Amino acid sequence: MAATVSTRSLTARKKSQKVSETPHARKRLTRLSRSRPRTTRVVRTGRTRRHRYHERFTASSFMDDNFEGDATAGEDPIVRQAAIDALGNMNGTVLAIEPTSGRVLTMVNQKLALSSGAQPCSTIKLSVALAALSEDLITKSTEISLGRRSRMNLTTALAHSNNAYFEALGRRLGFEKVSFYAHQYGLGELAGYNIAGEQMGTYPQEEISYKLGGVGKM
């Protein structure tokens, strides 16, 4: 994906929007975080076993000065200011990359951006789609059966981030091909910019058990 950034002067920019939690919201978030289980919960349904995994979040959604200490040499100041304005005081990070060259235009809150790896979630669907297209398994209009009365093509599956569609592609491709293209996207790899503090994360060496869903559920 690519974004178009206006290069007009930002000297007259509006003050960054700040968001804060109300006392009621803070109490509710605290109560929710304490109620979330730390461990895996297994639910049995008939002959099948469904594994449900829960993460416990303890960090605040907001923070101040989340870009102090960033190394900004070589960054685009206009893109950086736009990212800072958009992030405000949210506890997050913004990374903008020029798609044609791979140049990092800005990285706001670098400490968080370069911390230990996180689950890629639905971004894994892009590498699965690339694998399927590159291996001539599908075209963008090829319909995949997802049930007795349900069929979907790549365009619709991406638009709706449909899990079942990409699970089906993953099973057809197999672990080796899914893994190969995931690494082409940089999962489990360093970015190659020699950035201090960067951690490359991990990528599984083999697929999970077929009973747990195999490659389609990874």
Short mmCIF file of N, CA, C and O in Angstrom, two decimals, residues 53-123:
data_model
loop_
_atom_site.label_atom_id
_atom_site.label_comp_id
_atom_site.label_asym_id
_atom_site.label_seq_id
_atom_site.Cartn_x
_atom_site.Cartn_y
_atom_site.Cartn_z
N TYR A 53 -7.02 -18.52 22.67
CA TYR A 53 -5.88 -17.89 23.31
C TYR A 53 -6.23 -16.44 23.66
O TYR A 53 -6.84 -15.73 22.88
N HIS A 54 -5.82 -16.02 24.84
CA HIS A 54 -6.12 -14.67 25.29
C HIS A 54 -4.84 -13.98 25.71
O HIS A 54 -4.00 -14.56 26.37
N GLU A 55 -4.70 -12.74 25.29
CA GLU A 55 -3.58 -11.92 25.72
C GLU A 55 -4.07 -10.96 26.80
O GLU A 55 -5.21 -10.51 26.77
N ARG A 56 -3.18 -10.65 27.73
CA ARG A 56 -3.53 -9.70 28.77
C ARG A 56 -2.74 -8.42 28.55
O ARG A 56 -1.52 -8.44 28.52
N PHE A 57 -3.45 -7.32 28.37
CA PHE A 57 -2.81 -6.04 28.12
C PHE A 57 -2.84 -5.20 29.40
O PHE A 57 -3.88 -5.02 30.01
N THR A 58 -1.68 -4.71 29.77
CA THR A 58 -1.58 -3.92 31.00
C THR A 58 -1.13 -2.49 30.73
O THR A 58 -1.24 -1.64 31.60
N ALA A 59 -0.63 -2.22 29.54
CA ALA A 59 -0.13 -0.88 29.23
C ALA A 59 -1.29 0.08 29.00
O ALA A 59 -2.36 -0.31 28.54
N SER A 60 -1.06 1.34 29.30
CA SER A 60 -2.07 2.37 29.06
C SER A 60 -2.20 2.65 27.57
O SER A 60 -1.26 2.47 26.80
N SER A 61 -3.37 3.07 27.16
CA SER A 61 -3.60 3.42 25.76
C SER A 61 -2.99 4.77 25.41
O SER A 61 -2.91 5.13 24.23
N PHE A 62 -2.58 5.53 26.42
CA PHE A 62 -2.09 6.88 26.19
C PHE A 62 -0.74 7.08 26.86
O PHE A 62 -0.41 6.43 27.84
N MET A 63 0.04 7.98 26.32
CA MET A 63 1.31 8.34 26.91
C MET A 63 1.74 9.71 26.38
O MET A 63 1.25 10.17 25.35
N ASP A 64 2.65 10.35 27.08
CA ASP A 64 3.16 11.65 26.65
C ASP A 64 4.62 11.49 26.22
O ASP A 64 5.34 10.60 26.66
N ASP A 65 5.04 12.39 25.32
CA ASP A 65 6.43 12.40 24.84
C ASP A 65 6.86 11.04 24.31
O ASP A 65 7.94 10.54 24.63
N ASN A 66 5.99 10.42 23.49
CA ASN A 66 6.31 9.08 23.00
C ASN A 66 7.29 9.09 21.83
O ASN A 66 7.56 8.04 21.26
N PHE A 67 7.83 10.26 21.48
CA PHE A 67 8.83 10.30 20.41
C PHE A 67 10.14 10.90 20.88
O PHE A 67 11.04 11.14 20.08
N GLU A 68 10.26 11.14 22.18
CA GLU A 68 11.52 11.66 22.69
C GLU A 68 12.60 10.58 22.58
O GLU A 68 12.36 9.41 22.87
N GLY A 69 13.78 10.97 22.14
CA GLY A 69 14.87 10.01 21.99
C GLY A 69 14.94 9.37 20.62
O GLY A 69 15.87 8.59 20.35
N ASP A 70 14.00 9.67 19.73
CA ASP A 70 14.06 9.13 18.37
C ASP A 70 15.25 9.71 17.62
O ASP A 70 15.54 10.90 17.73
N ALA A 71 15.92 8.86 16.84
CA ALA A 71 16.99 9.32 15.96
C ALA A 71 16.36 9.72 14.63
O ALA A 71 15.88 8.87 13.88
N THR A 72 16.34 11.01 14.33
CA THR A 72 15.58 11.51 13.18
C THR A 72 16.44 11.85 11.97
O THR A 72 15.91 12.33 10.97
N ALA A 73 17.75 11.61 12.05
CA ALA A 73 18.62 11.93 10.91
C ALA A 73 18.18 11.15 9.68
O ALA A 73 17.99 9.94 9.72
N GLY A 74 18.00 11.87 8.56
CA GLY A 74 17.61 11.23 7.31
C GLY A 74 16.12 11.09 7.12
O GLY A 74 15.67 10.67 6.04
N GLU A 75 15.33 11.44 8.13
CA GLU A 75 13.89 11.33 7.98
C GLU A 75 13.33 12.53 7.23
O GLU A 75 13.95 13.59 7.17
N ASP A 76 12.15 12.35 6.65
CA ASP A 76 11.45 13.45 5.99
C ASP A 76 10.70 14.23 7.06
O ASP A 76 9.77 13.70 7.69
N PRO A 77 11.06 15.49 7.31
CA PRO A 77 10.45 16.24 8.41
C PRO A 77 8.96 16.47 8.23
O PRO A 77 8.22 16.55 9.22
N ILE A 78 8.50 16.59 7.00
CA ILE A 78 7.07 16.82 6.77
C ILE A 78 6.27 15.56 7.09
O ILE A 78 5.23 15.62 7.75
N VAL A 79 6.77 14.42 6.64
CA VAL A 79 6.08 13.16 6.93
C VAL A 79 6.11 12.89 8.43
O VAL A 79 5.12 12.44 9.02
N ARG A 80 7.26 13.19 9.06
CA ARG A 80 7.37 12.95 10.50
C ARG A 80 6.37 13.80 11.28
O ARG A 80 5.71 13.30 12.19
N GLN A 81 6.25 15.07 10.92
CA GLN A 81 5.32 15.94 11.64
C GLN A 81 3.89 15.47 11.45
O GLN A 81 3.09 15.50 12.39
N ALA A 82 3.56 15.02 10.24
CA ALA A 82 2.21 14.50 9.98
C ALA A 82 1.94 13.27 10.84
O ALA A 82 0.83 13.09 11.37
N ALA A 83 2.96 12.41 10.99
CA ALA A 83 2.80 11.21 11.81
C ALA A 83 2.62 11.56 13.28
O ALA A 83 1.79 10.96 13.97
N ILE A 84 3.39 12.53 13.76
CA ILE A 84 3.29 12.96 15.15
C ILE A 84 1.91 13.55 15.42
O ILE A 84 1.28 13.27 16.45
N ASP A 85 1.42 14.36 14.50
CA ASP A 85 0.09 14.96 14.65
C ASP A 85 -0.99 13.88 14.70
O ASP A 85 -1.95 13.97 15.47
N ALA A 86 -0.84 12.88 13.86
CA ALA A 86 -1.84 11.82 13.79
C ALA A 86 -1.82 10.94 15.04
O ALA A 86 -2.87 10.53 15.54
N LEU A 87 -0.62 10.68 15.57
CA LEU A 87 -0.49 9.81 16.73
C LEU A 87 -0.94 10.51 18.01
O LEU A 87 -1.55 9.89 18.89
N GLY A 88 -0.68 11.82 18.10
CA GLY A 88 -1.08 12.55 19.30
C GLY A 88 -0.44 11.95 20.54
O GLY A 88 0.76 11.68 20.57
N ASN A 89 -1.25 11.70 21.56
CA ASN A 89 -0.72 11.11 22.79
C ASN A 89 -1.12 9.64 22.94
O ASN A 89 -1.10 9.08 24.02
N MET A 90 -1.45 9.00 21.81
CA MET A 90 -1.77 7.58 21.84
C MET A 90 -0.50 6.77 22.03
O MET A 90 0.56 7.11 21.50
N ASN A 91 -0.60 5.70 22.78
CA ASN A 91 0.54 4.83 23.04
C ASN A 91 0.71 3.90 21.85
O ASN A 91 0.21 2.78 21.82
N GLY A 92 1.43 4.37 20.84
CA GLY A 92 1.60 3.58 19.62
C GLY A 92 2.83 4.04 18.87
O GLY A 92 3.62 4.86 19.36
N THR A 93 2.99 3.55 17.68
CA THR A 93 4.13 3.90 16.84
C THR A 93 3.67 4.06 15.41
O THR A 93 2.69 3.45 14.98
N VAL A 94 4.36 4.91 14.65
CA VAL A 94 4.05 5.13 13.25
C VAL A 94 5.33 4.91 12.44
O VAL A 94 6.37 5.51 12.73
N LEU A 95 5.24 4.07 11.43
CA LEU A 95 6.37 3.82 10.54
C LEU A 95 5.91 4.06 9.11
O LEU A 95 4.98 3.42 8.64
N ALA A 96 6.53 5.02 8.43
CA ALA A 96 6.17 5.34 7.05
C ALA A 96 7.36 5.02 6.15
O ALA A 96 8.48 5.46 6.40
N ILE A 97 7.10 4.23 5.10
CA ILE A 97 8.15 3.77 4.19
C ILE A 97 7.79 4.16 2.77
O ILE A 97 6.63 4.04 2.36
N GLU A 98 8.76 4.62 2.00
CA GLU A 98 8.55 4.92 0.59
C GLU A 98 8.49 3.59 -0.16
O GLU A 98 9.48 2.86 -0.20
N PRO A 99 7.35 3.25 -0.75
CA PRO A 99 7.17 1.92 -1.32
C PRO A 99 8.07 1.60 -2.51
O PRO A 99 8.40 0.44 -2.74
N THR A 100 8.50 2.61 -3.25
CA THR A 100 9.30 2.34 -4.44
C THR A 100 10.76 2.07 -4.12
O THR A 100 11.46 1.41 -4.90
N SER A 101 11.24 2.56 -2.98
CA SER A 101 12.66 2.39 -2.65
C SER A 101 12.92 1.69 -1.32
O SER A 101 14.01 1.20 -1.08
N GLY A 102 11.91 1.64 -0.45
CA GLY A 102 12.11 1.05 0.87
C GLY A 102 12.68 2.02 1.88
O GLY A 102 12.93 1.65 3.02
N ARG A 103 12.88 3.27 1.48
CA ARG A 103 13.43 4.27 2.40
C ARG A 103 12.46 4.52 3.56
O ARG A 103 11.26 4.68 3.35
N VAL A 104 12.99 4.53 4.78
CA VAL A 104 12.18 4.87 5.95
C VAL A 104 12.00 6.38 5.99
O VAL A 104 12.96 7.12 6.22
N LEU A 105 10.79 6.84 5.76
CA LEU A 105 10.51 8.28 5.76
C LEU A 105 10.44 8.81 7.18
O LEU A 105 10.88 9.93 7.45
N THR A 106 9.87 8.03 8.09
CA THR A 106 9.85 8.41 9.49
C THR A 106 9.50 7.20 10.33
O THR A 106 8.82 6.28 9.87
N MET A 107 9.98 7.21 11.57
CA MET A 107 9.64 6.19 12.55
C MET A 107 9.43 6.90 13.88
O MET A 107 10.38 7.34 14.51
N VAL A 108 8.18 7.05 14.26
CA VAL A 108 7.83 7.76 15.49
C VAL A 108 7.67 6.75 16.62
O VAL A 108 7.03 5.72 16.45
N ASN A 109 8.25 7.07 17.76
CA ASN A 109 8.28 6.18 18.92
C ASN A 109 9.09 4.92 18.57
O ASN A 109 8.59 3.81 18.56
N GLN A 110 10.36 5.15 18.30
CA GLN A 110 11.23 4.06 17.84
C GLN A 110 11.43 2.98 18.89
O GLN A 110 11.62 1.80 18.55
N LYS A 111 11.39 3.34 20.16
CA LYS A 111 11.57 2.34 21.21
C LYS A 111 10.52 1.25 21.11
O LYS A 111 10.81 0.06 21.27
N LEU A 112 9.28 1.66 20.83
CA LEU A 112 8.20 0.68 20.68
C LEU A 112 8.30 -0.04 19.34
O LEU A 112 8.11 -1.26 19.26
N ALA A 113 8.61 0.71 18.28
CA ALA A 113 8.68 0.11 16.95
C ALA A 113 9.73 -0.99 16.85
O ALA A 113 9.56 -1.96 16.11
N LEU A 114 10.82 -0.83 17.59
CA LEU A 114 11.94 -1.77 17.50
C LEU A 114 11.97 -2.77 18.64
O LEU A 114 12.94 -3.49 18.81
N SER A 115 10.90 -2.83 19.42
CA SER A 115 10.85 -3.76 20.54
C SER A 115 10.60 -5.17 20.04
O SER A 115 10.58 -5.42 18.83
N SER A 116 10.41 -6.09 20.96
CA SER A 116 10.24 -7.50 20.57
C SER A 116 9.04 -7.66 19.65
O SER A 116 8.10 -6.87 19.66
N GLY A 117 9.07 -8.72 18.86
CA GLY A 117 8.07 -8.93 17.82
C GLY A 117 6.67 -9.15 18.37
O GLY A 117 6.47 -9.52 19.53
N ALA A 118 5.69 -8.91 17.54
CA ALA A 118 4.29 -9.12 17.89
C ALA A 118 3.65 -9.99 16.81
O ALA A 118 4.18 -10.15 15.72
N GLN A 119 2.52 -10.57 17.13
CA GLN A 119 1.82 -11.37 16.13
C GLN A 119 1.43 -10.50 14.94
O GLN A 119 0.90 -9.42 15.12
N PRO A 120 1.69 -10.98 13.71
CA PRO A 120 1.38 -10.15 12.54
C PRO A 120 -0.10 -10.01 12.27
O PRO A 120 -0.51 -9.15 11.50
N CYS A 121 -0.93 -10.86 12.90
CA CYS A 121 -2.38 -10.79 12.71
C CYS A 121 -2.72 -10.83 11.22
O CYS A 121 -2.14 -11.59 10.47
N SER A 122 -3.62 -9.97 10.78
CA SER A 122 -4.12 -10.07 9.40
C SER A 122 -3.11 -9.64 8.34
O SER A 122 -3.35 -9.85 7.15
N THR A 123 -1.99 -9.03 8.74
CA THR A 123 -0.99 -8.68 7.72
C THR A 123 -0.39 -9.93 7.08
O THR A 123 0.14 -9.86 5.97
#
